[in-house]
Amino acid sequence: EAQLVESGGGLVQPGGSTRLSCAASGFTFSNYAMTWVRQAPGKGLEWVSSINSGGLYYADFVKGRFTISRDNAKNTLSLQLNNLDTEDTAMYYCAGGERIFEYDYWGQGTQVTVSS
């Protein structure tokens, strides 16, 4: 059974940093495009970043603050978030699909709250 489990996040001060991780199991992780999506309170899902064999992709609002990476040997996806703003407060989900912007598997999410 495919599974994605996020960790990291928590309460961060404005301008601070945090790192999210996503542990994958039950599918061939290296063959999948992996994505971070977020959902702010009262809003819809918002694409953040994706990574596949073709490269790294970021939403415009990231503006160089976030870095996506993956370790195929450890079946792990990561997202480094720097210079956080209160508008980055959201539940962050990792998702995987055979093609970029296709989501076959979802994690349960990890909360990032940016507040002083």
mmCIF file of C-alpha atoms in Angstrom:
data_model
loop_
_atom_site.group_PDB
_atom_site.id
_atom_site.type_symbol
_atom_site.label_atom_id
_atom_site.label_comp_id
_atom_site.label_asym_id
_atom_site.label_seq_id
_atom_site.Cartn_x
_atom_site.Cartn_y
_atom_site.Cartn_z
ATOM 1 C CA GLU A 1 0.000 0.000 0.000
ATOM 2 C CA ALA A 2 1.389 3.381 -1.014
ATOM 3 C CA GLN A 3 1.919 5.809 1.803
ATOM 4 C CA LEU A 4 3.249 9.356 2.206
ATOM 5 C CA VAL A 5 3.954 10.684 5.688
ATOM 6 C CA GLU A 6 4.883 14.322 6.221
ATOM 7 C CA SER A 7 6.776 15.707 9.182
ATOM 8 C CA GLY A 8 8.311 18.971 10.242
ATOM 9 C CA GLY A 9 6.656 22.369 10.249
ATOM 10 C CA GLY A 10 5.137 23.746 13.435
ATOM 11 C CA LEU A 11 5.125 27.302 14.747
ATOM 12 C CA VAL A 12 7.636 29.627 13.125
ATOM 13 C CA GLN A 13 8.221 33.339 13.573
ATOM 14 C CA PRO A 14 7.943 35.655 10.561
ATOM 15 C CA GLY A 15 11.228 35.634 8.708
ATOM 16 C CA GLY A 16 12.094 32.242 10.145
ATOM 17 C CA SER A 17 12.742 28.899 8.530
ATOM 18 C CA THR A 18 11.565 25.341 8.767
ATOM 19 C CA ARG A 19 12.013 22.106 6.877
ATOM 20 C CA LEU A 20 9.333 19.683 5.822
ATOM 21 C CA SER A 21 9.945 16.042 5.041
ATOM 22 C CA CYS A 22 7.820 13.428 3.349
ATOM 23 C CA ALA A 23 8.620 9.736 3.739
ATOM 24 C CA ALA A 24 7.341 7.536 0.934
ATOM 25 C CA SER A 25 6.677 3.818 0.916
ATOM 26 C CA GLY A 26 4.747 1.227 -1.068
ATOM 27 C CA PHE A 27 5.624 2.506 -4.547
ATOM 28 C CA THR A 28 8.706 3.125 -6.676
ATOM 29 C CA PHE A 29 9.469 6.589 -5.367
ATOM 30 C CA SER A 30 12.226 7.369 -7.856
ATOM 31 C CA ASN A 31 9.829 6.902 -10.773
ATOM 32 C CA TYR A 32 7.340 9.457 -9.492
ATOM 33 C CA ALA A 33 7.075 13.203 -9.795
ATOM 34 C CA MET A 34 6.693 14.622 -6.316
ATOM 35 C CA THR A 35 4.897 17.779 -5.320
ATOM 36 C CA TRP A 36 4.188 20.003 -2.343
ATOM 37 C CA VAL A 37 0.722 21.540 -2.180
ATOM 38 C CA ARG A 38 -0.636 23.727 0.590
ATOM 39 C CA GLN A 39 -4.013 24.793 1.889
ATOM 40 C CA ALA A 40 -4.403 27.924 3.950
ATOM 41 C CA PRO A 41 -7.315 28.251 6.382
ATOM 42 C CA GLY A 42 -10.545 28.818 4.466
ATOM 43 C CA LYS A 43 -8.855 28.565 1.066
ATOM 44 C CA GLY A 44 -8.401 25.957 -1.637
ATOM 45 C CA LEU A 45 -5.391 23.866 -2.497
ATOM 46 C CA GLU A 46 -2.409 25.802 -3.843
ATOM 47 C CA TRP A 47 0.480 24.243 -5.734
ATOM 48 C CA VAL A 48 3.857 25.093 -4.195
ATOM 49 C CA SER A 49 6.598 23.105 -5.898
ATOM 50 C CA SER A 50 7.319 19.942 -7.857
ATOM 51 C CA ILE A 51 10.336 17.850 -8.692
ATOM 52 C CA ASN A 52 10.832 15.189 -11.334
ATOM 53 C CA SER A 53 13.595 13.913 -13.555
ATOM 54 C CA GLY A 54 13.211 17.031 -15.660
ATOM 55 C CA GLY A 55 13.905 19.524 -12.932
ATOM 56 C CA LEU A 56 12.541 21.654 -10.140
ATOM 57 C CA TYR A 57 9.439 23.798 -10.410
ATOM 58 C CA TYR A 58 8.141 26.512 -8.124
ATOM 59 C CA ALA A 59 5.066 28.672 -7.822
ATOM 60 C CA ASP A 60 5.690 32.362 -8.401
ATOM 61 C CA PHE A 61 4.914 33.256 -4.792
ATOM 62 C CA VAL A 62 7.878 31.160 -3.611
ATOM 63 C CA LYS A 63 10.233 33.848 -4.946
ATOM 64 C CA GLY A 64 13.391 31.903 -4.124
ATOM 65 C CA ARG A 65 12.406 31.307 -0.506
ATOM 66 C CA PHE A 66 11.660 27.583 -0.742
ATOM 67 C CA THR A 67 13.827 24.719 -1.971
ATOM 68 C CA ILE A 68 12.482 21.329 -2.954
ATOM 69 C CA SER A 69 14.698 18.263 -2.951
ATOM 70 C CA ARG A 70 14.469 14.508 -2.927
ATOM 71 C CA ASP A 71 16.615 11.571 -1.841
ATOM 72 C CA ASN A 72 15.647 8.584 -3.952
ATOM 73 C CA ALA A 73 17.883 6.270 -1.917
ATOM 74 C CA LYS A 74 15.912 7.162 1.222
ATOM 75 C CA ASN A 75 12.528 7.599 -0.490
ATOM 76 C CA THR A 76 12.270 11.060 0.989
ATOM 77 C CA LEU A 77 11.005 14.382 -0.314
ATOM 78 C CA SER A 78 11.904 17.626 1.427
ATOM 79 C CA LEU A 79 10.939 21.279 1.324
ATOM 80 C CA GLN A 80 13.129 23.918 2.944
ATOM 81 C CA LEU A 81 11.114 27.043 3.719
ATOM 82 C CA ASN A 82 13.009 30.266 4.428
ATOM 83 C CA ASN A 83 11.994 33.854 5.080
ATOM 84 C CA LEU A 84 8.489 32.771 6.008
ATOM 85 C CA ASP A 85 5.577 35.184 6.034
ATOM 86 C CA THR A 86 2.263 34.951 7.842
ATOM 87 C CA GLU A 87 0.665 34.256 4.457
ATOM 88 C CA ASP A 88 2.625 30.994 4.323
ATOM 89 C CA THR A 89 0.527 29.638 7.177
ATOM 90 C CA ALA A 90 -1.117 26.504 5.810
ATOM 91 C CA MET A 91 -1.344 22.764 5.895
ATOM 92 C CA TYR A 92 1.362 21.431 3.606
ATOM 93 C CA TYR A 93 0.795 18.191 1.747
ATOM 94 C CA CYS A 94 3.153 16.077 -0.288
ATOM 95 C CA ALA A 95 1.761 14.242 -3.293
ATOM 96 C CA GLY A 96 3.138 11.873 -5.888
ATOM 97 C CA GLY A 97 2.147 11.064 -9.428
ATOM 98 C CA GLU A 98 3.486 9.281 -12.470
ATOM 99 C CA ARG A 99 3.555 12.631 -14.228
ATOM 100 C CA ILE A 100 4.042 16.137 -12.953
ATOM 101 C CA PHE A 101 0.758 17.729 -11.813
ATOM 102 C CA GLU A 102 -0.812 14.297 -11.536
ATOM 103 C CA TYR A 103 -1.439 13.183 -7.960
ATOM 104 C CA ASP A 104 -1.916 9.489 -7.353
ATOM 105 C CA TYR A 105 -0.890 9.534 -3.709
ATOM 106 C CA TRP A 106 -1.326 12.097 -0.925
ATOM 107 C CA GLY A 107 0.046 12.483 2.546
ATOM 108 C CA GLN A 108 -1.992 13.548 5.558
ATOM 109 C CA GLY A 109 -0.356 16.962 5.743
ATOM 110 C CA THR A 110 1.793 18.862 8.202
ATOM 111 C CA GLN A 111 0.898 22.262 9.631
ATOM 112 C CA VAL A 112 3.078 25.324 9.258
ATOM 113 C CA THR A 113 1.984 28.327 11.298
ATOM 114 C CA VAL A 114 3.867 31.586 10.862
ATOM 115 C CA SER A 115 3.161 33.930 13.737
ATOM 116 C CA SER A 116 4.956 36.142 16.195
#
